[in-house]
Every structure is written in structure tokens, then in C-alpha cells.
PDB file of C-alpha atoms in Angstrom:
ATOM      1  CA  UNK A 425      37.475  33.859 -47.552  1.00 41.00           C
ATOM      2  CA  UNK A 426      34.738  32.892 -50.157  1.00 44.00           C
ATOM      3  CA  UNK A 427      33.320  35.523 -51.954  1.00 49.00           C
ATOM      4  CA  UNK A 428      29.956  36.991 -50.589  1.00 46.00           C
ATOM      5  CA  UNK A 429      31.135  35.360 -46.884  1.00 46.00           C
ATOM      6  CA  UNK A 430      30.434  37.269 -43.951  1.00 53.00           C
ATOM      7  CA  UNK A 431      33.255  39.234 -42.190  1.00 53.00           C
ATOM      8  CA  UNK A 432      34.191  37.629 -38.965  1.00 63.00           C
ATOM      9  CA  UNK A 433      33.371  39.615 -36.108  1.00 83.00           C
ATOM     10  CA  UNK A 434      36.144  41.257 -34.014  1.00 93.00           C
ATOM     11  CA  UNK A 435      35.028  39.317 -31.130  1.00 97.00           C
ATOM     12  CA  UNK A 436      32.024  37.393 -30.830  1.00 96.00           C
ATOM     13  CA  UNK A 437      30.972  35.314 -27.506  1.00 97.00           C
ATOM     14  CA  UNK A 438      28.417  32.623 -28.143  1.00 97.00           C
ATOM     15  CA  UNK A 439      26.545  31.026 -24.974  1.00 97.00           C
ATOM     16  CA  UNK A 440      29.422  31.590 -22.760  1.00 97.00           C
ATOM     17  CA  UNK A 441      28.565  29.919 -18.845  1.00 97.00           C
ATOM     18  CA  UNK A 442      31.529  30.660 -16.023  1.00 96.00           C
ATOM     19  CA  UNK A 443      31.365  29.026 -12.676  1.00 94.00           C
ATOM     20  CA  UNK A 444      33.509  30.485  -9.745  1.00 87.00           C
ATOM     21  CA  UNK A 445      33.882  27.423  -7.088  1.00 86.00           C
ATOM     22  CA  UNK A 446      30.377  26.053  -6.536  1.00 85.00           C
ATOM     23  CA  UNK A 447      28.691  29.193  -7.707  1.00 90.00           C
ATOM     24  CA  UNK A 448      27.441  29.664 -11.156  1.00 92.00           C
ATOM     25  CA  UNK A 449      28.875  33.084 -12.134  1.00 95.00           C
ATOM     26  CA  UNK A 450      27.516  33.758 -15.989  1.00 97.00           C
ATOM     27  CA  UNK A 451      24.315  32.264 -17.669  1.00 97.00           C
ATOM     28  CA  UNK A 452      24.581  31.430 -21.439  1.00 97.00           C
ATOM     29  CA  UNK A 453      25.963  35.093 -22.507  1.00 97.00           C
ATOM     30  CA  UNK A 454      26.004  36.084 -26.445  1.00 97.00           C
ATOM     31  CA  UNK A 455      26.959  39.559 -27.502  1.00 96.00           C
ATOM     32  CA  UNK A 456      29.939  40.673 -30.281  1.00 96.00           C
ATOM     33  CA  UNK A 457      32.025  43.452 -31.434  1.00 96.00           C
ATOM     34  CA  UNK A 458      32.102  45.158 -34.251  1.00 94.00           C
ATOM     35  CA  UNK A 459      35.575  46.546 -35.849  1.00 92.00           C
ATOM     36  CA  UNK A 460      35.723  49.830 -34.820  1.00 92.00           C
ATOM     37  CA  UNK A 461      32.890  49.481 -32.398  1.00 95.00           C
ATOM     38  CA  UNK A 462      32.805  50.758 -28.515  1.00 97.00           C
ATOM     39  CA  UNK A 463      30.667  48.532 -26.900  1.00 97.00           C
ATOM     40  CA  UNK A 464      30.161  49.358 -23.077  1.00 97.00           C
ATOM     41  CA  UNK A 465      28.819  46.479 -20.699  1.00 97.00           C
ATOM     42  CA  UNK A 466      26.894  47.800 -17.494  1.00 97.00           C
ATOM     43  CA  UNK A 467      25.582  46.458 -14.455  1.00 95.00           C
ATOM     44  CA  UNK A 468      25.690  46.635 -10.676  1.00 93.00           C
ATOM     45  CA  UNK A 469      28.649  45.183  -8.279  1.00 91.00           C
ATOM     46  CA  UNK A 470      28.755  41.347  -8.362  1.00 91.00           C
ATOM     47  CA  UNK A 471      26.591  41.236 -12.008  1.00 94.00           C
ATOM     48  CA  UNK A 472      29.648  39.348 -13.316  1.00 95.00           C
ATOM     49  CA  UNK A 473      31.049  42.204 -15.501  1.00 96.00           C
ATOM     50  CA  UNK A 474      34.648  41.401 -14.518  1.00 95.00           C
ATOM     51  CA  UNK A 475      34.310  37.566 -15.102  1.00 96.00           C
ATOM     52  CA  UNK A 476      33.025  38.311 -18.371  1.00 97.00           C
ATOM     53  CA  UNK A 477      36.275  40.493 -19.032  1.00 96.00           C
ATOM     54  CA  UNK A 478      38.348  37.481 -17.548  1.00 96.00           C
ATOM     55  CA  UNK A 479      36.857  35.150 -18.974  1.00 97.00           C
ATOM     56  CA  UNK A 480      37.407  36.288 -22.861  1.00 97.00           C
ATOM     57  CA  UNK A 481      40.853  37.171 -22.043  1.00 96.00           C
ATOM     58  CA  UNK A 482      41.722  33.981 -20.738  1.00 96.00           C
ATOM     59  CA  UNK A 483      41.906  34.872 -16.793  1.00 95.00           C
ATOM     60  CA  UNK A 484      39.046  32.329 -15.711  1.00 95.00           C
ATOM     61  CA  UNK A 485      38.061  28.658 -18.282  1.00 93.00           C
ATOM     62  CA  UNK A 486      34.244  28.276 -19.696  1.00 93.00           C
ATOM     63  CA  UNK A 487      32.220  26.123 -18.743  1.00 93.00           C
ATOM     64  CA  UNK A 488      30.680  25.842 -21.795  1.00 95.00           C
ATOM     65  CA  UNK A 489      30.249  28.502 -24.592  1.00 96.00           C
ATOM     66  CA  UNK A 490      32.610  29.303 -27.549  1.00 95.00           C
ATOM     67  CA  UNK A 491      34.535  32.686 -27.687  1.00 97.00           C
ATOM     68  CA  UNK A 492      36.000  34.164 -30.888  1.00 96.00           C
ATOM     69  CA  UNK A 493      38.126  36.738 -32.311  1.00 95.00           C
ATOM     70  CA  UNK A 494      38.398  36.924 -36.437  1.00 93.00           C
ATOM     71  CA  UNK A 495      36.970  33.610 -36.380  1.00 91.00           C
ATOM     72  CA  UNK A 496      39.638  32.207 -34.085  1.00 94.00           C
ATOM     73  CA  UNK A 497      38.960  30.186 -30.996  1.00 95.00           C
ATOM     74  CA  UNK A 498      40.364  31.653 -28.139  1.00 96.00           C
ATOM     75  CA  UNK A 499      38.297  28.765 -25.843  1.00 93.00           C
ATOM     76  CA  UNK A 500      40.844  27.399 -23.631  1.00 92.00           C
ATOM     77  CA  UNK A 501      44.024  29.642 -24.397  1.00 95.00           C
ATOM     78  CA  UNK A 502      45.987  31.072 -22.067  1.00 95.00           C
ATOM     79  CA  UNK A 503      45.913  34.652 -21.259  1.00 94.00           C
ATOM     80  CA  UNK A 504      49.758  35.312 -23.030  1.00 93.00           C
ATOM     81  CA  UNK A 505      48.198  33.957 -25.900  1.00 94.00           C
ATOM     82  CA  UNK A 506      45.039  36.152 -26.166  1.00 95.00           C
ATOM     83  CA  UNK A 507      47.270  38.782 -26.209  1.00 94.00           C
ATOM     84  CA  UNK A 508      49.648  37.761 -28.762  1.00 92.00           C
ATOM     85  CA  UNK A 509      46.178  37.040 -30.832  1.00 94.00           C
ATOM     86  CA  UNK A 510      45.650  40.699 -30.756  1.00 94.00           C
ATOM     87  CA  UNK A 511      42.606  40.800 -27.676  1.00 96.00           C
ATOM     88  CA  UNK A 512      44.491  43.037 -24.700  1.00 96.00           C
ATOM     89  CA  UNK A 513      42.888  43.601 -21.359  1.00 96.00           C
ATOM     90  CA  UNK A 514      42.997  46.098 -19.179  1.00 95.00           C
ATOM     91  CA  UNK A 515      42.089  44.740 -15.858  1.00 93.00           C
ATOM     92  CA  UNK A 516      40.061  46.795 -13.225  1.00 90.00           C
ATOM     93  CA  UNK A 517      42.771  46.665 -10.099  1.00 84.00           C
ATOM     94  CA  UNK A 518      45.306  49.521 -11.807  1.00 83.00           C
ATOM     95  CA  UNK A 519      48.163  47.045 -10.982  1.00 85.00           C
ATOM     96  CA  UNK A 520      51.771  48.032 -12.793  1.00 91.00           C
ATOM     97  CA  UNK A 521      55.501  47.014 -12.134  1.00 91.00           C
ATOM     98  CA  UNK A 522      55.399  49.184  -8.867  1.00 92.00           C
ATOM     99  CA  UNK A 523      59.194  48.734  -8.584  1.00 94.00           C
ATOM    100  CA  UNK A 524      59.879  49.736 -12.337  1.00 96.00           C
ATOM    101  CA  UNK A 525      60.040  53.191 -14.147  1.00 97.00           C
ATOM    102  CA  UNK A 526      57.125  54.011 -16.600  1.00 96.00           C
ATOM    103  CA  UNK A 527      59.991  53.558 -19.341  1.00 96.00           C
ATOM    104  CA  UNK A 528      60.560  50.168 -18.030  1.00 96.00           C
ATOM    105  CA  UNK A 529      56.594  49.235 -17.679  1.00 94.00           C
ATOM    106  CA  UNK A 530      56.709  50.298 -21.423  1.00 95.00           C
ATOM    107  CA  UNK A 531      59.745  48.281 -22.450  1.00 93.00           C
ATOM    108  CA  UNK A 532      58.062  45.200 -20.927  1.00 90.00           C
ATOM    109  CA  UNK A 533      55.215  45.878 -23.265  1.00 88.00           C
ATOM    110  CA  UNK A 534      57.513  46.085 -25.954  1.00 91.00           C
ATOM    111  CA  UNK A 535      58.961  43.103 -25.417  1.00 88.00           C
ATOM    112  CA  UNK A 536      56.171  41.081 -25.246  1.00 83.00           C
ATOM    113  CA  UNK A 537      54.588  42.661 -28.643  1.00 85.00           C
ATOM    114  CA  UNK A 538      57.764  43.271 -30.200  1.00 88.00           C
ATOM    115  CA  UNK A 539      56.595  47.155 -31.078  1.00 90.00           C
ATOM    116  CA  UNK A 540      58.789  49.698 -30.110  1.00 91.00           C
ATOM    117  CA  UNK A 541      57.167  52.585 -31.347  1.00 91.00           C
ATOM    118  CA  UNK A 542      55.969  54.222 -28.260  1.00 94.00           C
ATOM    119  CA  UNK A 543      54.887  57.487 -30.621  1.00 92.00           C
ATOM    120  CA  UNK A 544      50.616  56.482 -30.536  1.00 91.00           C
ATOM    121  CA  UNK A 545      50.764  55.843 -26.529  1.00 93.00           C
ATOM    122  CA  UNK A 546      52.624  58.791 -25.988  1.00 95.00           C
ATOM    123  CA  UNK A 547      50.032  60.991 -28.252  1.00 94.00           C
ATOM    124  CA  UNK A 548      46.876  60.037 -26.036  1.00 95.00           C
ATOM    125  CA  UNK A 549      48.701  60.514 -22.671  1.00 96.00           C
ATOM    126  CA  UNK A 550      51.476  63.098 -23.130  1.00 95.00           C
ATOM    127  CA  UNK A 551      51.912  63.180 -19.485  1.00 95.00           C
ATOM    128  CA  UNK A 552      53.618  60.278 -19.596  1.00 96.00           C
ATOM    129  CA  UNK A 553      56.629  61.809 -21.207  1.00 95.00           C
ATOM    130  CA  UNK A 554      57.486  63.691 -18.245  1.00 95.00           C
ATOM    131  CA  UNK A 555      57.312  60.309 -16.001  1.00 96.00           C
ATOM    132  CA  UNK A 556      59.334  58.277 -17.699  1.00 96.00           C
ATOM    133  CA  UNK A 557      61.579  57.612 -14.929  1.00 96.00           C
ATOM    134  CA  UNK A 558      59.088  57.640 -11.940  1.00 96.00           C
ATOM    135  CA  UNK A 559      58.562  54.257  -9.963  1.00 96.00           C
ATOM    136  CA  UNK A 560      55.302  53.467 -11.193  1.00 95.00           C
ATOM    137  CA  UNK A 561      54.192  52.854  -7.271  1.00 93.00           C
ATOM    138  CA  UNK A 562      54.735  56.334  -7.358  1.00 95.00           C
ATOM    139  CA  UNK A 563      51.933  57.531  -9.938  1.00 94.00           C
ATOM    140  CA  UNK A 564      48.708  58.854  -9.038  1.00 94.00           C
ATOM    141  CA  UNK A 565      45.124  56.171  -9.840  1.00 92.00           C
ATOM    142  CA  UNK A 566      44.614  58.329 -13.197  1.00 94.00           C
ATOM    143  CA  UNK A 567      48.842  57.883 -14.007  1.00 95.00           C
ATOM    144  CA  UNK A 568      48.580  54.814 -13.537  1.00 95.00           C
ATOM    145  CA  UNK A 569      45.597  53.890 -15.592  1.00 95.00           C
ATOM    146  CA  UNK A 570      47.127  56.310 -18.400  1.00 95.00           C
ATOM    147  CA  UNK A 571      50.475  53.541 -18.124  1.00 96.00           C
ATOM    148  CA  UNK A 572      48.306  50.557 -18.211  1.00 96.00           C
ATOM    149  CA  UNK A 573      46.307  51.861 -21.468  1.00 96.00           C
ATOM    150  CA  UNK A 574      49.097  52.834 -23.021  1.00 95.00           C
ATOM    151  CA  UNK A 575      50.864  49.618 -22.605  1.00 93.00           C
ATOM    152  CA  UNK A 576      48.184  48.034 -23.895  1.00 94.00           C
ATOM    153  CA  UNK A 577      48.105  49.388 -27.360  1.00 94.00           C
ATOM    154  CA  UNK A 578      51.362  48.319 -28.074  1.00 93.00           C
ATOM    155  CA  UNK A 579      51.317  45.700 -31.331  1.00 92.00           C
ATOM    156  CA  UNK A 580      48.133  47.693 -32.137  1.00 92.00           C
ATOM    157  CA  UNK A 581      45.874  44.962 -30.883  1.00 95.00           C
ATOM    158  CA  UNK A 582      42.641  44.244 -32.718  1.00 96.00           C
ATOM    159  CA  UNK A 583      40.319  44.289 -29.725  1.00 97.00           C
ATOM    160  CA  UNK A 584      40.748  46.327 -26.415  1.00 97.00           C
ATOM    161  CA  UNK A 585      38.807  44.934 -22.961  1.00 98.00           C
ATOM    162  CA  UNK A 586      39.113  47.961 -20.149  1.00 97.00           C
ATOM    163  CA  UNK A 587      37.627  47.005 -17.290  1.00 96.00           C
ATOM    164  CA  UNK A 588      36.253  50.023 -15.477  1.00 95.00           C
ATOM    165  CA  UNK A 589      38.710  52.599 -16.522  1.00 95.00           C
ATOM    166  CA  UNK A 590      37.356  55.933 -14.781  1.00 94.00           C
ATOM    167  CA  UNK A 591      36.590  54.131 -11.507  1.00 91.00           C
ATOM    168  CA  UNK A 592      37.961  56.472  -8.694  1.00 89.00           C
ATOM    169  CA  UNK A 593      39.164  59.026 -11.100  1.00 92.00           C
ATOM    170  CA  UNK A 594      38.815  62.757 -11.586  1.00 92.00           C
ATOM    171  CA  UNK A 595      36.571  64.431 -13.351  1.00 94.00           C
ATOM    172  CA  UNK A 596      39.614  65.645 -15.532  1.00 94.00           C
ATOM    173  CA  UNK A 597      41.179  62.610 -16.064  1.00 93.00           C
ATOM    174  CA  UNK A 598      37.326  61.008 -17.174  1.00 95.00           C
ATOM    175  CA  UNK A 599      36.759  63.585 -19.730  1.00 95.00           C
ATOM    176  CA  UNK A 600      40.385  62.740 -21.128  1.00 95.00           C
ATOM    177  CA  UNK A 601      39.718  59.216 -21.175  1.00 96.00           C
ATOM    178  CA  UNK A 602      36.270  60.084 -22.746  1.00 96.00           C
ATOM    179  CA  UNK A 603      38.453  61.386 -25.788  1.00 95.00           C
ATOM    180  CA  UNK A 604      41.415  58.798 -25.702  1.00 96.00           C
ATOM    181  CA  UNK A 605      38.716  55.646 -26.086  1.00 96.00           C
ATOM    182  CA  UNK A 606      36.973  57.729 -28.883  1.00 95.00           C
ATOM    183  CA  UNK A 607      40.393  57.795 -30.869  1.00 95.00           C
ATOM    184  CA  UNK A 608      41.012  54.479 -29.844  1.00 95.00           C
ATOM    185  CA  UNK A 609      37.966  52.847 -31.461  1.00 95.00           C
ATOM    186  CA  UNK A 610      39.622  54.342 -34.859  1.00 93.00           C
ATOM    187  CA  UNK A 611      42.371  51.500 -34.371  1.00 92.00           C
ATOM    188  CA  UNK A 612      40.913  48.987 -32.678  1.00 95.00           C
ATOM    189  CA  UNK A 613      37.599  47.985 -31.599  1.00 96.00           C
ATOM    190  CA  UNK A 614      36.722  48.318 -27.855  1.00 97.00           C
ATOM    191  CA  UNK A 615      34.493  46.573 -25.040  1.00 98.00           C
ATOM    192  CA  UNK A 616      34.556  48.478 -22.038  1.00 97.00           C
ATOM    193  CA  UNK A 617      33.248  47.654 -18.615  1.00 97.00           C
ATOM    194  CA  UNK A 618      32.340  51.485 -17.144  1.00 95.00           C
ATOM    195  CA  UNK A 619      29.625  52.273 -14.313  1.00 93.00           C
ATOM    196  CA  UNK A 620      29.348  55.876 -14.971  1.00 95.00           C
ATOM    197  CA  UNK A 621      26.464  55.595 -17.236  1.00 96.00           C
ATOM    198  CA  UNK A 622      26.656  59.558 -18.704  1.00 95.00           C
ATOM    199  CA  UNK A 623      30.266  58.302 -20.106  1.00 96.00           C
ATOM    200  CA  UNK A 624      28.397  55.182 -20.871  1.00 96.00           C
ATOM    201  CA  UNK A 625      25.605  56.792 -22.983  1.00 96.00           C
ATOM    202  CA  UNK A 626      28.107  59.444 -24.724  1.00 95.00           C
ATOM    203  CA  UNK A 627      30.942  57.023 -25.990  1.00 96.00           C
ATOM    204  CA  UNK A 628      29.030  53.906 -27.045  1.00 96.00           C
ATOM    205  CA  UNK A 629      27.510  52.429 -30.452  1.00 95.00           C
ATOM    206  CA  UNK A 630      25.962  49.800 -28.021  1.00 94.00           C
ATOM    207  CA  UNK A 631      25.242  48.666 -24.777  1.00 97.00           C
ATOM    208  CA  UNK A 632      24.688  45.772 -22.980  1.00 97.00           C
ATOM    209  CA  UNK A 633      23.020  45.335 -19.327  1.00 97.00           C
ATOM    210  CA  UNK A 634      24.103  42.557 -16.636  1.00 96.00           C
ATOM    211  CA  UNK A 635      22.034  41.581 -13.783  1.00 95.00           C
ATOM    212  CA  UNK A 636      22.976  38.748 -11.780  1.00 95.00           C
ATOM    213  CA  UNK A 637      25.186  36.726 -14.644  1.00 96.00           C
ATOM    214  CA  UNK A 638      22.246  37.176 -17.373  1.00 96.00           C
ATOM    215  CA  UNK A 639      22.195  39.694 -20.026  1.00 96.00           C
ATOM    216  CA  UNK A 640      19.065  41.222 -19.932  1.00 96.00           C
ATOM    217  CA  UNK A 641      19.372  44.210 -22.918  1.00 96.00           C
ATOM    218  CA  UNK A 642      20.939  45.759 -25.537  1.00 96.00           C
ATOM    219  CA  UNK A 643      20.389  49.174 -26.479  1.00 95.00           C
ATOM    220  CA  UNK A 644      21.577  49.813 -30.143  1.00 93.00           C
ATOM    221  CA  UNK A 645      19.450  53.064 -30.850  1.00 92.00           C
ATOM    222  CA  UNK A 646      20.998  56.422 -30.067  1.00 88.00           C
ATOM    223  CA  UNK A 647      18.011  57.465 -28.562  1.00 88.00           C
ATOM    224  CA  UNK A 648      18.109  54.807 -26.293  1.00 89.00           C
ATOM    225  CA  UNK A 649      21.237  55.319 -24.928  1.00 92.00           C
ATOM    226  CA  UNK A 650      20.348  57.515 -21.916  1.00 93.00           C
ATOM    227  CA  UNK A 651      21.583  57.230 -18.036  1.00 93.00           C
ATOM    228  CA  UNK A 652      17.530  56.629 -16.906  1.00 93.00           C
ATOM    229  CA  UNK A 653      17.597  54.419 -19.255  1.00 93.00           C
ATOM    230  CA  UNK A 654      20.424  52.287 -18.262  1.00 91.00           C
ATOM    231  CA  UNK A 655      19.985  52.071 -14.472  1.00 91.00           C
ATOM    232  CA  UNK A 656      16.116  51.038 -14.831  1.00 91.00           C
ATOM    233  CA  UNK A 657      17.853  47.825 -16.516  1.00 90.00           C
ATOM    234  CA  UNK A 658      19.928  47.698 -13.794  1.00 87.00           C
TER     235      UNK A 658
END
């Protein structure tokens, strides 16, 4: 790169528009990440937060718009190759290999990143030392969201995409996750889809509001950063 050129952004979505069916789903969306950044993305049920996630991971095609990650295209990719580009998503539903062990969710993760160093996942969520051989049908909402995190860091990916992480979760398991995505931005930079705005507020260096498939703020002052705040966007 040239001196004096600008560092490419981590991820960077540029008048991105998503139809589902007939239905127009996202309206000309532009935001970015930072490395190192947690960036949360708020908004009521149906604003089109998950599309958004789906749609930069390569779930759902553009309609039109350009999305980026280091200056690469990811526009038209398939999902398997997102990943491999170093942009992991975490999707909302919890889903794992029910029929497989934790140590066999893991090993699929390995296999597909080709890291078998287990060592960082294993530091954020110790408990999943003592699961190792559970059927992961068998773990509790908050296990299984600690299995689907921690599969995701393997190959140390350069952007993380957890779609509402602490949904249905206990207030333990939300103040753990609190510190695990705090650690996690150290590594890798993070865009999080979360509707409990006091996480919201406490985690992020920005935030940006959905309503109806339009983003309609971003708060990048501290001070702005407050719950009231956030659900008078809303």
C-alpha cells in the first residue's frame, strides 16, 4: 500500500439494499468497523438487524451495495468463503451439532480453519473444559452460546458478527459475556447485534440505530451512549 494511503477498514458496508421475496428488507445502509472496534447495532424486532448480519456474511445476496473487509469484496461470496476471509458469524438461533460432543463441535471448527489450538476459546469459557464430551443438544442456551463463540474464534478471524448473544440468557452468563466481547475486541474487531441496551451502552465505541431497514443514528460520543438514549431512536 502507497505511502500516506488510508488503512482499509476492517469491514466497511457501502449503500447496501436487501430484498426478502417481494419485500424490501434494508434501505441503502453505510456504516464500518474499526480494528479493534465493538460496534453494537440496535433496533426493534423486524428492523432488519439479522438481515444485515446475513447479509455481510454471505447468508442472503445484495441487491445493490458493496461490502468490504481489508479492502476485499465479499459482494457475492458464499458464506464458507467469508469465513475463510477471516469475517465469522455467530448467528442468533444458538444452533450446534446437537448429535456431536463439544470436542467434536470444536474439531469441526478446526477443520474448517485449520487451527488447533483450542487454548484462547478455552480461556474465555473455561466451562467448556468440563463438557467436552456432552452432546451439545444437551447444553444449557448460555453453553451453548459459550460453544458457538468459541468455535468461532478459531483461525483468529479478523472480524466477529454475533447476532444477539445474551438473548434469553442469565444475568450471570450476560455479565460474562460482557467481559469475553471486551477481550475479544483486543483480537479482532466486533459488530454485535444486542437488544439489551445497558450492555449496549457499556461495551461499545459506537452505535448504530435501525428502524424499519433505515439507519437512522450513530452515537460515537461516550456521553451519548445511554439506554434513554438508545430506545428514543428506537
Amino acid at each position: 500500500m502507497p505511502e500516506g494511503s488510508p488503512t482499509p477498514r476492517r469491514l466497511s458496508v457501502e449503500g447496501l439494499n436487501v430484498s426478502r421475496g417481494e419485500a424490501r428488507v434494508l434501505f441503502d445502509i453505510h456504516m464500518h468497523l474499526g480494528a479493534n472496534e465493538i460496534v453494537c447495532c440496535v433496533g426493534r424486532n423486524g428492523a432488519g438487524k439479522s438481515t444485515l448480519m446475513k447479509s455481510i456474511a454471505g447468508f442472503l445476496a445484495a441487491q445493490s451495495g458493496r461490502v468490504q473487509s481489508d479492502g476485499v469484496d465479499l459482494n457475492g461470496l458464499p458464506p464458507y468463503e467469508v469465513a475463510r476471509l477471516g469475517v465469522k458469524y455467530v448467528p442468533q438461533d444458538k444452533k450446534v451439532f446437537s448429535d456431536l460432543t463439544v470436542r467434536e463441535n470444536l474439531e469441526l471448527g478446526s477443520y474448517a480453519t485449520q487451527d488447533y489450538d483450542w487454548d484462547p476459546a478455552l480461556t474465555f469459557f473455561p466451562k467448556l473444559k468440563i463438557l467436552m464430551d456432552r452432546k451439545a443438544g444437551f447444553l444449557s442456551g448460555g453453553e451453548r452460546q459459550m460453544l458457538m463463540i468459541g468455535r468461532a474464534i478459531l483461525g483468529s478471524p479478523k472480524v466477529l458478527l454475533i447476532d444477539e448473544p445474551t438473548e434469553g440468557l442469565a444475568p450471570s452468563i450476560v455479565s460474562h459475556l460482557k467481559q469475553v466481547f471486551t477481550e475479544l475486541s483486543k483480537r479482532s474487531a466486533v459488530l454485535i447485534v444486542e437488544q439489551n441496551l445497558p450492555l449496549v451502552c457499556a461495551i461499545s465505541d459506537r452505535v448504530y440505530a435501525l428502524k424499519e431497514g433505515r439507519l437512522v443514528a450513530e452515537l460515537t460520543q461516550r456521553d451519548q451512549m445511554k439506554p434513554k438514549v438508545c430506545e428514543d431512536l428506537l
